[in-house]
Structure formats: structure tokens, C-alpha cells
Short mmCIF file of C-alpha atoms in Angstrom, two decimals:
data_model
loop_
_atom_site.label_atom_id
_atom_site.label_comp_id
_atom_site.label_asym_id
_atom_site.label_seq_id
_atom_site.Cartn_x
_atom_site.Cartn_y
_atom_site.Cartn_z
CA MET A 1 45.57 27.13 21.19
CA ARG A 2 44.55 23.97 19.36
CA ARG A 3 47.51 21.66 18.72
CA GLU A 4 46.50 18.09 18.03
CA GLY A 5 48.72 15.19 17.16
CA TRP A 6 49.45 11.81 18.65
CA SER A 7 49.44 13.21 22.19
CA GLY A 8 46.14 15.01 21.58
CA ARG A 9 44.10 11.91 20.84
CA GLY A 10 41.68 10.15 23.14
CA SER A 11 42.65 7.43 25.61
CA ALA A 12 40.69 4.88 23.57
CA ASN A 13 43.46 4.97 20.97
CA ARG A 14 46.21 4.28 23.48
CA ASP A 15 45.27 0.62 23.75
CA LYS A 16 45.57 0.13 20.01
CA ARG A 17 48.71 -0.55 17.99
CA ARG A 18 50.97 2.42 17.96
CA PRO A 19 51.14 4.10 14.54
CA VAL A 20 54.33 3.53 12.52
CA VAL A 21 56.07 6.54 10.96
CA ALA A 22 58.82 6.15 8.37
CA LEU A 23 61.24 9.07 8.82
CA SER A 24 63.47 9.78 5.83
CA GLY A 25 66.66 11.71 6.53
CA ALA A 26 66.57 10.48 10.09
CA SER A 27 70.29 11.08 10.64
CA GLY A 28 70.14 14.62 9.28
CA TYR A 29 69.76 17.93 11.08
CA ILE A 30 65.95 18.14 11.22
CA GLY A 31 65.52 14.35 11.21
CA ARG A 32 67.56 13.74 14.39
CA ASN A 33 65.50 16.26 16.34
CA LEU A 34 62.18 15.00 14.97
CA LEU A 35 63.15 11.40 15.72
CA GLU A 36 63.66 12.22 19.37
CA ALA A 37 60.27 14.00 19.54
CA LEU A 38 58.33 11.19 17.85
CA THR A 39 59.44 8.20 19.90
CA ALA A 40 57.18 8.97 22.83
CA ASP A 41 54.05 8.47 20.75
CA VAL A 42 54.80 6.28 17.70
CA GLU A 43 56.98 3.51 16.38
CA VAL A 44 59.59 4.96 14.03
CA ILE A 45 61.29 3.43 11.00
CA ALA A 46 64.40 5.58 10.82
CA LEU A 47 65.76 5.74 7.27
CA SER A 48 69.32 6.67 6.49
CA ARG A 49 71.98 5.71 3.97
CA ASN A 50 73.95 4.04 6.77
CA GLY A 51 71.01 2.94 8.90
CA ASP A 52 72.31 -0.63 9.32
CA GLU A 53 75.17 0.78 11.37
CA ARG A 54 72.75 2.28 13.95
CA GLN A 55 71.45 0.63 17.05
CA ASP A 56 67.70 -0.18 17.18
CA THR A 57 65.66 0.61 20.29
CA ASP A 58 62.22 -0.47 21.52
CA THR A 59 60.55 2.28 19.47
CA VAL A 60 63.05 2.88 16.63
CA THR A 61 64.00 0.51 13.82
CA TRP A 62 66.88 1.69 11.64
CA ARG A 63 67.00 0.79 7.97
CA SER A 64 69.62 1.58 5.34
CA CYS A 65 67.86 3.25 2.45
CA ASP A 66 69.12 5.05 -0.66
CA PHE A 67 66.16 6.87 -2.14
CA TYR A 68 67.99 7.19 -5.46
CA ALA A 69 67.17 3.46 -5.80
CA ALA A 70 63.51 2.68 -6.45
CA GLU A 71 63.68 -0.72 -4.78
CA ASP A 72 65.25 0.79 -1.64
CA ALA A 73 62.42 3.31 -1.42
CA VAL A 74 59.76 0.56 -1.57
CA SER A 75 61.45 -1.63 1.06
CA GLY A 76 62.31 1.40 3.25
CA LEU A 77 58.68 2.52 3.59
CA ALA A 78 57.31 -1.04 4.01
CA GLY A 79 55.22 -1.42 7.18
CA ALA A 80 54.67 2.29 7.78
CA ASP A 81 51.36 4.08 8.20
CA TYR A 82 52.67 7.60 7.69
CA THR A 83 55.91 9.07 6.45
CA VAL A 84 57.95 12.26 6.61
CA PHE A 85 59.97 13.55 3.63
CA LEU A 86 63.11 15.44 4.66
CA LEU A 87 65.28 14.73 1.64
CA HIS A 88 67.26 17.16 -0.48
CA SER A 89 70.21 16.87 -2.82
CA MET A 90 72.17 20.13 -2.88
CA MET A 91 75.43 18.41 -2.02
CA PRO A 92 77.06 15.91 -4.46
CA SER A 93 76.05 12.30 -3.72
CA ALA A 94 78.82 10.52 -5.65
CA LYS A 95 82.47 11.05 -6.47
CA LEU A 96 81.33 12.46 -9.79
CA THR A 97 77.88 14.05 -9.89
CA GLN A 98 76.71 15.37 -13.26
CA GLY A 99 73.42 17.22 -13.16
CA THR A 100 71.49 19.87 -11.25
CA PHE A 101 70.21 19.45 -7.73
CA GLN A 102 66.72 20.15 -9.07
CA ASP A 103 66.85 16.99 -11.25
CA MET A 104 68.30 14.97 -8.36
CA ASP A 105 65.40 16.12 -6.16
CA VAL A 106 62.98 14.97 -8.88
CA ILE A 107 64.36 11.42 -8.66
CA LEU A 108 64.23 11.34 -4.85
CA ALA A 109 60.66 12.67 -4.76
CA THR A 110 59.40 10.40 -7.56
CA HIS A 111 60.84 7.24 -6.00
CA PHE A 112 59.46 8.32 -2.61
CA ALA A 113 55.96 9.06 -3.95
CA ARG A 114 55.74 5.80 -5.89
CA ALA A 115 56.99 3.84 -2.89
CA ALA A 116 54.42 5.52 -0.65
CA GLN A 117 51.63 4.53 -3.03
CA LYS A 118 52.81 0.91 -3.30
CA ASN A 119 53.00 0.61 0.49
CA GLY A 120 49.58 2.13 1.14
CA ILE A 121 50.99 5.09 3.10
CA ARG A 122 48.14 7.19 4.48
CA GLN A 123 49.93 10.55 4.56
CA ILE A 124 53.20 12.19 3.54
CA VAL A 125 54.37 15.15 5.66
CA TYR A 126 56.87 17.30 3.73
CA LEU A 127 59.06 20.13 5.05
CA SER A 128 59.41 22.74 2.29
CA GLY A 129 60.47 26.35 1.90
CA MET A 130 58.18 29.35 2.14
CA VAL A 131 56.82 30.28 -1.28
CA PRO A 132 55.98 34.00 -1.68
CA PRO A 133 52.41 34.75 -2.87
CA ASP A 134 51.72 36.21 -6.32
CA THR A 135 54.97 34.75 -7.67
CA THR A 136 54.92 32.41 -10.63
CA LYS A 137 56.96 29.23 -10.63
CA ASP A 138 59.31 30.61 -13.29
CA GLU A 139 59.99 33.70 -11.14
CA LEU A 140 61.13 31.68 -8.13
CA SER A 141 64.74 30.95 -7.28
CA ARG A 142 66.13 27.56 -8.22
CA HIS A 143 65.82 26.34 -4.65
CA LEU A 144 62.21 27.38 -4.10
CA ARG A 145 61.19 26.24 -7.57
CA SER A 146 62.65 22.83 -6.80
CA ARG A 147 60.87 22.68 -3.44
CA LEU A 148 57.57 23.47 -5.17
CA GLU A 149 58.21 20.86 -7.86
CA VAL A 150 58.92 18.24 -5.19
CA GLU A 151 55.62 19.14 -3.47
CA GLU A 152 53.77 18.54 -6.75
CA ILE A 153 55.55 15.23 -7.37
CA LEU A 154 54.83 13.88 -3.90
CA GLY A 155 51.10 14.46 -4.46
CA SER A 156 51.08 13.06 -7.99
CA THR A 157 50.38 9.43 -7.01
CA GLY A 158 47.29 10.18 -4.92
CA VAL A 159 48.83 9.79 -1.46
CA PRO A 160 47.65 12.73 0.73
CA VAL A 161 50.44 15.29 1.29
CA THR A 162 50.72 17.84 4.07
CA THR A 163 53.31 20.49 3.23
CA ILE A 164 54.90 22.44 6.08
CA ARG A 165 56.51 25.59 4.66
CA ALA A 166 59.12 27.42 6.71
CA GLY A 167 61.43 30.38 6.12
CA LEU A 168 64.73 30.67 8.00
CA ILE A 169 65.02 27.89 10.62
CA VAL A 170 66.99 29.04 13.63
CA GLY A 171 69.11 26.22 14.99
CA PRO A 172 72.76 25.32 15.64
CA GLN A 173 73.21 23.34 12.44
CA GLY A 174 71.38 23.16 9.14
CA SER A 175 72.16 25.80 6.53
CA SER A 176 70.75 29.33 6.71
CA PHE A 177 71.27 30.37 10.35
CA PRO A 178 74.81 28.96 10.59
CA ILE A 179 75.72 30.91 7.45
CA LEU A 180 74.33 34.08 9.06
CA ALA A 181 76.25 33.40 12.28
CA LYS A 182 79.52 32.84 10.38
CA LEU A 183 79.10 36.16 8.56
CA VAL A 184 78.77 37.93 11.89
CA ARG A 185 81.68 36.08 13.41
CA ARG A 186 84.15 36.52 10.57
CA LEU A 187 83.54 40.03 9.23
CA PRO A 188 84.63 43.34 10.84
CA PHE A 189 81.90 45.10 8.84
CA MET A 190 78.98 43.94 6.76
CA ILE A 191 78.07 45.04 3.27
CA LEU A 192 74.28 45.24 3.00
CA PRO A 193 73.06 44.33 -0.51
CA ARG A 194 69.44 44.96 -1.47
CA TRP A 195 68.35 41.46 -0.38
CA THR A 196 69.28 42.17 3.24
CA ARG A 197 66.16 44.37 3.39
CA THR A 198 63.92 41.42 2.41
CA ARG A 199 61.43 40.47 5.16
CA THR A 200 61.41 36.89 6.42
CA HIS A 201 59.71 34.90 9.13
CA PRO A 202 62.35 33.11 11.21
CA ILE A 203 61.26 30.18 13.37
CA ALA A 204 62.99 28.19 16.07
CA LEU A 205 64.04 24.64 15.28
CA SER A 206 61.95 23.25 18.16
CA GLU A 207 58.80 24.81 16.73
CA VAL A 208 59.50 23.36 13.28
CA VAL A 209 59.80 19.94 14.92
CA ASN A 210 56.52 20.50 16.78
CA ALA A 211 54.73 21.49 13.59
CA LEU A 212 55.97 18.37 11.80
CA ARG A 213 55.13 16.11 14.74
CA HIS A 214 51.61 17.46 15.23
CA SER A 215 50.77 17.28 11.51
CA ILE A 216 51.23 13.53 11.28
CA GLY A 217 48.00 11.56 11.21
CA ARG A 218 45.68 14.58 10.94
CA GLU A 219 43.22 13.75 8.20
CA GLU A 220 41.97 17.34 7.97
CA LEU A 221 45.44 18.41 6.80
CA ALA A 222 45.40 16.10 3.77
CA GLY A 223 46.38 18.13 0.71
CA ARG A 224 46.97 21.22 2.83
CA ILE A 225 49.81 23.73 2.86
CA VAL A 226 50.79 25.03 6.30
CA ASP A 227 53.00 28.14 6.63
CA ILE A 228 54.84 28.37 9.91
CA GLY A 229 56.79 31.29 11.44
CA GLY A 230 57.84 32.75 14.77
CA PRO A 231 56.43 35.90 16.38
CA ASP A 232 58.96 38.20 14.64
CA VAL A 233 58.95 39.29 11.00
CA MET A 234 62.40 40.72 10.28
CA THR A 235 64.81 41.72 7.57
CA TYR A 236 68.10 39.86 7.20
CA ALA A 237 69.92 43.03 8.27
CA GLU A 238 67.96 43.05 11.52
CA MET A 239 68.80 39.37 12.14
CA LEU A 240 72.49 40.05 11.47
CA ASP A 241 72.41 42.94 13.95
CA GLN A 242 70.69 40.96 16.72
CA THR A 243 73.00 37.96 16.18
CA ALA A 244 76.03 40.26 16.44
CA ARG A 245 74.73 41.73 19.73
CA LEU A 246 74.23 38.21 21.13
CA MET A 247 77.86 37.47 20.27
CA GLY A 248 78.99 40.66 21.98
CA ARG A 249 80.08 42.24 18.71
CA ARG A 250 79.36 45.67 17.28
CA LEU A 251 79.09 44.93 13.61
CA ARG A 252 79.36 47.91 11.25
CA PHE A 253 76.98 47.98 8.34
CA LEU A 254 77.67 49.48 4.93
CA PRO A 255 74.60 49.77 2.66
CA PHE A 256 75.51 48.75 -0.88
CA PRO A 257 72.39 48.15 -2.99
CA TRP A 258 74.40 47.61 -6.22
CA PHE A 259 75.92 44.39 -4.83
CA ASN A 260 73.54 41.95 -6.58
CA VAL A 261 72.58 38.46 -5.43
CA TYR A 262 74.96 36.75 -7.85
CA LEU A 263 77.97 38.57 -6.40
CA SER A 264 76.53 38.02 -2.93
CA ARG A 265 76.38 34.25 -3.26
CA LEU A 266 80.12 34.10 -4.18
CA TRP A 267 81.04 36.49 -1.38
CA VAL A 268 78.99 34.56 1.23
CA SER A 269 80.47 31.24 0.12
CA LEU A 270 84.05 32.57 0.38
CA VAL A 271 83.52 34.24 3.78
CA THR A 272 81.67 31.41 5.48
CA GLY A 273 83.37 28.44 3.78
CA THR A 274 79.97 27.06 2.76
CA PRO A 275 80.24 24.90 -0.37
CA LYS A 276 78.95 26.67 -3.49
CA ALA A 277 76.53 23.82 -4.13
CA MET A 278 74.68 24.80 -0.93
CA ALA A 279 75.38 28.54 -0.60
CA TYR A 280 74.41 29.57 -4.12
CA PRO A 281 70.80 28.26 -4.23
CA LEU A 282 70.12 29.48 -0.67
CA ILE A 283 71.43 33.02 -1.25
CA GLU A 284 69.51 33.26 -4.56
CA SER A 285 66.31 32.60 -2.56
CA LEU A 286 66.87 35.60 -0.27
CA ILE A 287 65.43 38.00 -2.86
CA HIS A 288 61.99 36.56 -2.07
CA PRO A 289 60.00 37.71 1.01
CA MET A 290 59.23 34.65 3.14
CA VAL A 291 56.41 35.57 5.46
CA ALA A 292 53.63 33.15 6.53
CA SER A 293 50.36 33.90 4.85
CA GLU A 294 46.96 33.98 6.51
CA GLU A 295 45.64 31.69 3.76
CA HIS A 296 47.97 28.91 4.89
CA ARG A 297 47.61 29.46 8.61
CA ILE A 298 46.56 26.51 10.82
CA GLU A 299 45.85 27.27 14.46
CA GLY A 300 48.29 25.53 16.76
CA LEU A 301 50.83 24.89 13.99
CA SER A 302 51.54 28.14 12.21
CA ASP A 303 52.21 30.54 15.06
CA GLY A 304 55.57 30.03 16.72
CA ARG A 305 56.03 31.72 20.10
CA ILE A 306 59.81 31.83 20.47
CA PRO A 307 61.25 35.26 19.52
CA PHE A 308 64.22 35.34 17.13
CA ARG A 309 66.57 36.66 19.78
CA GLU A 310 65.75 33.78 22.16
CA ALA A 311 66.01 31.18 19.43
CA ALA A 312 69.32 32.59 18.15
CA LYS A 313 70.75 32.70 21.69
CA GLN A 314 69.87 29.06 22.25
CA ALA A 315 71.28 28.08 18.86
CA LEU A 316 74.58 29.80 19.54
CA GLU A 317 74.86 28.18 22.98
CA GLU A 318 74.17 24.75 21.51
CA GLU A 319 76.72 25.42 18.76
CA ARG A 320 79.37 26.15 21.38
CA GLU A 321 78.53 22.97 23.27
CA GLN A 322 78.69 20.92 20.09
CA ALA A 323 82.06 22.47 19.21
CA LYS A 324 83.40 21.46 22.64
CA GLU A 325 82.13 17.92 22.17
CA ALA A 326 83.63 17.76 18.67
CA ARG A 327 87.05 18.76 20.07
CA LYS A 328 86.85 15.94 22.60
CA GLN A 329 86.12 13.44 19.85
CA LYS A 330 88.72 14.62 17.33
CA ASP A 331 89.80 11.12 16.51
CA GLY A 332 86.24 9.92 15.73
CA SER A 333 84.61 10.39 12.37
CA SER A 334 80.95 11.23 11.69
CA SER A 335 78.76 8.86 9.77
CA GLY A 336 78.53 11.48 7.04
CA ALA A 337 82.32 11.63 6.72
CA ALA A 338 82.54 7.87 6.68
CA ASP A 339 79.85 7.69 4.04
CA ALA A 340 81.69 10.26 1.92
CA ALA A 341 84.92 8.32 2.27
CA LYS A 342 83.21 5.17 1.04
CA ARG A 343 81.88 7.02 -2.00
CA VAL A 344 85.34 8.35 -2.85
CA ALA A 345 86.82 4.90 -2.45
CA ARG A 346 84.20 3.49 -4.77
CA SER A 347 84.78 6.13 -7.45
CA ASP A 348 81.06 5.99 -8.33
CA VAL A 349 79.16 8.15 -10.79
CA ARG A 350 75.73 9.76 -10.78
CA SER A 351 74.73 11.55 -14.01
CA VAL A 352 71.24 13.05 -14.39
CA GLN A 353 69.69 14.93 -17.33
CA ARG A 354 66.14 16.04 -18.07
CA ILE A 355 64.37 15.47 -21.40
CA LEU A 356 60.98 16.36 -22.85
CA LEU A 357 58.97 13.40 -24.13
CA PRO A 358 56.89 13.51 -27.29
CA SER A 359 53.19 13.93 -26.64
CA GLY A 360 51.54 10.72 -25.40
CA LYS A 361 54.81 8.91 -24.59
CA ASP A 362 56.08 7.70 -21.25
CA ALA A 363 59.34 6.68 -19.51
CA ALA A 364 59.14 3.09 -20.74
CA TRP A 365 58.91 4.32 -24.31
CA ALA A 366 61.82 6.74 -23.74
CA GLY A 367 64.05 3.93 -22.50
CA ASP A 368 63.20 1.56 -25.34
CA TYR A 369 63.50 4.29 -27.97
CA TYR A 370 66.87 5.40 -26.52
CA VAL A 371 68.34 1.93 -27.10
CA GLN A 372 67.03 1.94 -30.68
CA TRP A 373 68.32 5.46 -31.32
CA LEU A 374 71.73 4.61 -29.81
CA ALA A 375 72.06 1.75 -32.27
CA ARG A 376 71.56 4.17 -35.17
CA PHE A 377 73.54 7.04 -33.67
CA ALA A 378 76.61 5.00 -32.68
CA GLY A 379 77.66 3.91 -36.17
CA PRO A 380 79.97 3.45 -37.89
CA LEU A 381 82.63 3.54 -35.14
CA PHE A 382 80.32 1.85 -32.64
CA ARG A 383 77.53 -0.66 -33.06
CA ALA A 384 74.68 -1.57 -30.74
CA GLU A 385 72.81 -4.84 -30.56
CA ARG A 386 69.67 -5.99 -28.76
CA GLU A 387 68.84 -9.54 -27.74
CA GLY A 388 65.63 -9.76 -25.74
CA ALA A 389 66.04 -7.67 -22.61
CA VAL A 390 69.81 -7.29 -23.13
CA SER A 391 71.43 -4.46 -25.11
CA ARG A 392 75.14 -4.25 -25.88
CA LEU A 393 77.39 -1.50 -27.24
CA TYR A 394 80.50 -2.60 -29.21
CA LEU A 395 83.53 -0.80 -30.54
CA LEU A 396 84.06 -1.57 -34.23
CA GLY A 397 86.34 -4.60 -34.64
CA TYR A 398 85.98 -5.85 -31.01
CA ARG A 399 83.90 -8.85 -29.93
CA LYS A 400 83.63 -7.93 -26.28
CA PRO A 401 80.98 -5.26 -25.55
CA LEU A 402 81.99 -1.94 -24.05
CA LEU A 403 78.73 -1.81 -22.07
CA GLN A 404 75.85 -4.21 -21.48
CA LEU A 405 72.41 -3.14 -20.23
CA THR A 406 69.72 -5.54 -19.03
CA TYR A 407 66.13 -4.27 -18.87
CA ASP A 408 64.60 -4.87 -15.43
CA VAL A 409 61.19 -6.14 -16.47
CA GLU A 410 59.81 -6.73 -12.97
CA GLY A 411 61.05 -3.42 -11.53
CA SER A 412 59.85 -1.25 -14.43
CA ASP A 413 56.46 0.13 -15.51
CA PRO A 414 55.19 2.80 -17.89
CA GLY A 415 56.36 5.67 -15.64
CA TYR A 416 59.68 4.15 -14.70
CA ALA A 417 62.16 2.13 -16.78
CA CYS A 418 65.31 0.61 -15.30
CA TYR A 419 68.23 -0.88 -17.21
CA ARG A 420 70.83 -2.66 -15.08
CA ILE A 421 74.49 -2.19 -16.06
CA SER A 422 75.20 -5.92 -16.24
CA GLY A 423 78.51 -6.14 -18.05
CA GLY A 424 81.00 -4.68 -20.52
CA SER A 425 84.62 -3.66 -20.39
CA PHE A 426 83.67 -0.08 -19.38
CA ALA A 427 81.98 -1.21 -16.13
CA LYS A 428 83.60 -2.49 -12.95
CA LEU A 429 81.23 -5.11 -11.52
CA SER A 430 81.18 -6.67 -8.08
CA THR A 431 78.81 -8.57 -5.82
CA ALA A 432 77.56 -5.23 -4.44
CA HIS A 433 77.23 -3.59 -7.86
CA ARG A 434 73.98 -1.74 -8.46
CA GLY A 435 74.86 0.36 -11.52
CA ARG A 436 71.79 1.25 -13.55
CA LEU A 437 70.34 3.55 -16.19
CA GLU A 438 66.90 4.90 -15.25
CA PHE A 439 64.16 6.77 -17.07
CA VAL A 440 61.90 8.48 -14.52
CA GLN A 441 58.82 10.36 -15.68
CA ILE A 442 57.71 13.37 -13.67
CA GLY A 443 54.12 12.70 -12.64
CA GLY A 444 51.53 14.60 -14.65
CA THR A 445 54.05 16.06 -17.10
CA ARG A 446 55.85 15.20 -20.33
CA GLU A 447 59.23 15.63 -18.63
CA CYS A 448 61.45 12.67 -17.95
CA VAL A 449 64.71 12.43 -16.00
CA VAL A 450 67.37 10.11 -17.40
CA ALA A 451 69.91 9.03 -14.80
CA ILE A 452 72.93 6.82 -14.32
CA HIS A 453 73.37 5.71 -10.69
CA ASP A 454 76.05 3.78 -8.81
CA TYR A 455 78.11 3.32 -11.93
CA VAL A 456 81.76 2.43 -11.26
CA PRO A 457 83.86 2.83 -14.43
CA SER A 458 86.73 0.50 -15.19
CA LEU A 459 88.82 3.22 -16.85
CA PRO A 460 91.38 5.08 -14.68
CA TRP A 461 89.41 7.87 -12.99
CA ILE A 462 91.15 10.80 -14.68
CA VAL A 463 90.72 9.17 -18.07
CA TYR A 464 87.06 8.43 -17.45
CA LYS A 465 86.28 11.90 -16.14
CA TYR A 466 87.56 13.68 -19.24
CA SER A 467 86.53 11.17 -21.88
CA GLN A 468 83.67 8.73 -21.25
CA ALA A 469 81.90 11.07 -18.79
CA LYS A 470 82.00 13.96 -21.27
CA LEU A 471 80.88 11.68 -24.10
CA HIS A 472 77.83 10.61 -22.10
CA LEU A 473 76.80 14.24 -21.60
CA LEU A 474 77.14 14.83 -25.36
CA VAL A 475 75.07 11.73 -26.18
CA MET A 476 72.30 12.80 -23.79
CA TRP A 477 72.31 16.33 -25.22
CA LEU A 478 71.95 14.90 -28.72
CA TYR A 479 69.17 12.53 -27.58
CA ARG A 480 67.27 15.44 -26.01
CA ARG A 481 67.59 17.44 -29.24
CA HIS A 482 66.53 14.43 -31.28
CA LEU A 483 63.36 13.94 -29.18
CA ALA A 484 62.44 17.57 -29.70
CA LYS A 485 62.26 16.87 -33.44
CA VAL A 486 60.47 13.51 -33.25
CA GLN A 487 57.04 13.51 -34.82
CA LEU A 488 54.95 10.44 -34.11
#
């Protein structure tokens, strides 16, 4: 079996500078395991939202990095030769999140791809989901369609991308396998909808980590898609049955083909306690067969050797050990919980909407035109003024602006326009304030994502949520409709 990577290279390279890999999502489920595997061979820049709170080592440098911020993305990847993209946005990232996870993923991927290009990154390695053959993009579930869109965005700036596609990853944390284990643990019998007969290619977490690790730095994998899977191809019903047996349970099954995927996602979320934001997109994807294709097979990477039963047994054992450790540390709080608490305390807002640009226009045009359109749209109750790079929105009869936006000339370009929220009675500013309005064009398309990030309103939260926040959605809906009618 041919499995090259850092450890597979000649001794002549050992005397040279160790390669530097920037690992996004380093504190996450996959990232933590990959970080441990990488440190023997490379220097790692570990990127996390709370990276400054982590302790550096001889081979790992932690950096705080919010990939929703373009400047963070550029500074986060600085100094790296290669990078790994492990970001997703199913869960809300602010106290109020308005927008779909697909549009949030667009922003993360676009900032990441542009930052990789600016830093001269030689390769992006991306962990994606298995995409069934002979299925159009429009036929895919929301989750898989988003994963495919991210893949296209990452490659849009010319940086070589290697995409590792996996089906169900069998490990003690993450998403899919823990949901499956909770179903087995909590139900006396299992209703089997039609999707439980869908074939998938489960793979052990350790083999996903190996595939990622041994893809980094391989020039022959530039622009390649690599499907990975274990030795077993199974239905979800078979995985439920084997997991039940490993738990010492005899789970009764009740075939019920009329229980469609939309009812299933609600049922799974209620039974397992998985948030709808995560459970719904994942369950919707189960209608698609996820089996590694021969076309995307790479020797030494694609063919996992750990059977599902063995991987599931190890995952359940690790889950029990982690539960014991968690009970011992009841009084401690995870970095994720601390980060969530900070966001709640800040009462910040992230609002993201997608628009279609007129032919031949870019993000810079969309931002400039939005300010002009707002000045016309706002009257007569509101009025908008522009003075150089500064735009202000006023309520009729008041001299103090409700909101002030300052165009970031240095940080913007044709594909990305940034307006800093620099004042106004509607905004709560501080020394750490980074509120901004962004226009982010999706590479190679006429689509543009318009987003407010890190905005902290000055209105009482309940008032803001049901007034200003709703008004913003209405304004963006009207702007999108207006652009559809623009003829230039």
C-alpha cells in the first residue's frame, strides 16, 4: 500500500526547514485529533476563536482567528506553507444569527480562499462530505450542496485544493455517529424510514485523520477529489443493529417507509437532543447513498481497513471514558461554553443574506450602489448622506445619525467591500468593536453575500430583536428585489 506524506519523504528533506501547516478548526473534533498527528512531522499554526488562551509548544503556535473577519483570515494563515480547512457553520455564531448556514459557509470559505492566495499558500486540504455520482447540485441536500459550493469557492482563487470526501465518520464526538448511538441508547424500538436502507461507507476517525495528514504537501493531489471509506458498505439500519449489539441491547425494528425525511429530522432531534440547526441538515443528507467511487480512489488514502464494528466499539469506549472525565471536571467549563457565554454577554448580531448581482457588476459596486439606493429608499421618514468614505442614516428631524458606516478603502477590493460600523445612536461602540457590513462576491458567479458581523445594538435586546432586526431583513429583501429589476 502506497501512503506518502511527510513521513514518507526522503532523508534529504529532514535537514531542511520543517513545513508549516495552518490548521483551521484546531480546537474542534477533527482538528484536535489531526493536530496531534501532525506535530511529529511539521510545524503547526493552530487556529481557533480562542487560540490566545492556549499554550504554545515547540511545534504548535496557537492563534486566535475568526474567519468571519477577512483581516483575521489573512493574519491567521500568515507564514504557512499549507493549510487545512475544517470550518463549518451549522450552529449559530452570535446571540442573534439571521441567515442560512449555507450563506455563512460561503463567507468562511471566501475569506479563507482569499487569505490563502494573499499568503502564497501552496495547497488547501479540505474535508468534505461524500457527493453521490449522477446527482446534480440542485438535487443534493442542503448540507451536501453547501459542502460542494465550499469546495468550488476554495478553488476559485487559484490555490490548489485537495478535497477529502467522507461519509459517516465513526468517532466518540462529532455529529453523525453520536446521533446514531443516542438513538440506540434511548429508544426501546426503532422506526425504520426509507432512508435507513440507504447505503453508506462509514470510516473510522483515525483513518480520516490519516487521509488528511498524508494528503498535505502531495503535489500530485492538487485539484483532486479523494473519496475515503472503510472496508464495510452498510445501510443505516445495519449500523444501528451493530451498535445496539455492542451496547448489549436488542433493539426492535419497525419498518415504516412512509415516515419521510422531514418527519425523521424532527423525530431524531427530539429523541437525541441534537439542536435542529445541526440535526436537520444531516438527516436530510441521509437520502443520498454515500459510497466511495472508483473514480476518486487514491491508493493508500481511500481504503480504510478498520471495520465498522471495531471502529464503533472503540468510539463507544472512548465516549464512556470522556463521560467519566467530564464528571470529574464538573466545575470546569469548556472553551466552547466560555466562548458562547462571551457571545451572549456581548449581545452581538450576525445577519447574512444572498443577492444576485446585475451582469458585469461586482461586490464593490453592490456596496456602493446599496448606499445610494438606501438614500433614495429611506425617505421621507429617514434620510441618508454620504461624505467621502462616510455614510450616515438620519431620522427625520434629528441631527445625530442613527448609523454611520465608513468604507474600508485599504481592506476592500472589487470582490470584497467592507463598511465599518463607526458610529450612530443605534450602535454600541467600544475599543474592541469590530462591527461591519460586508459585501462578499462568490468567486466565478454573479452571487454576492451581504453580511453584518459583530454588530452590538444599543437598543434593549428585546426591542432590537423585534424591530430593527426585522427591519434590516425587510430592507435587504427589498434591495434584492430591486437588483433583480436593475437594467444597466
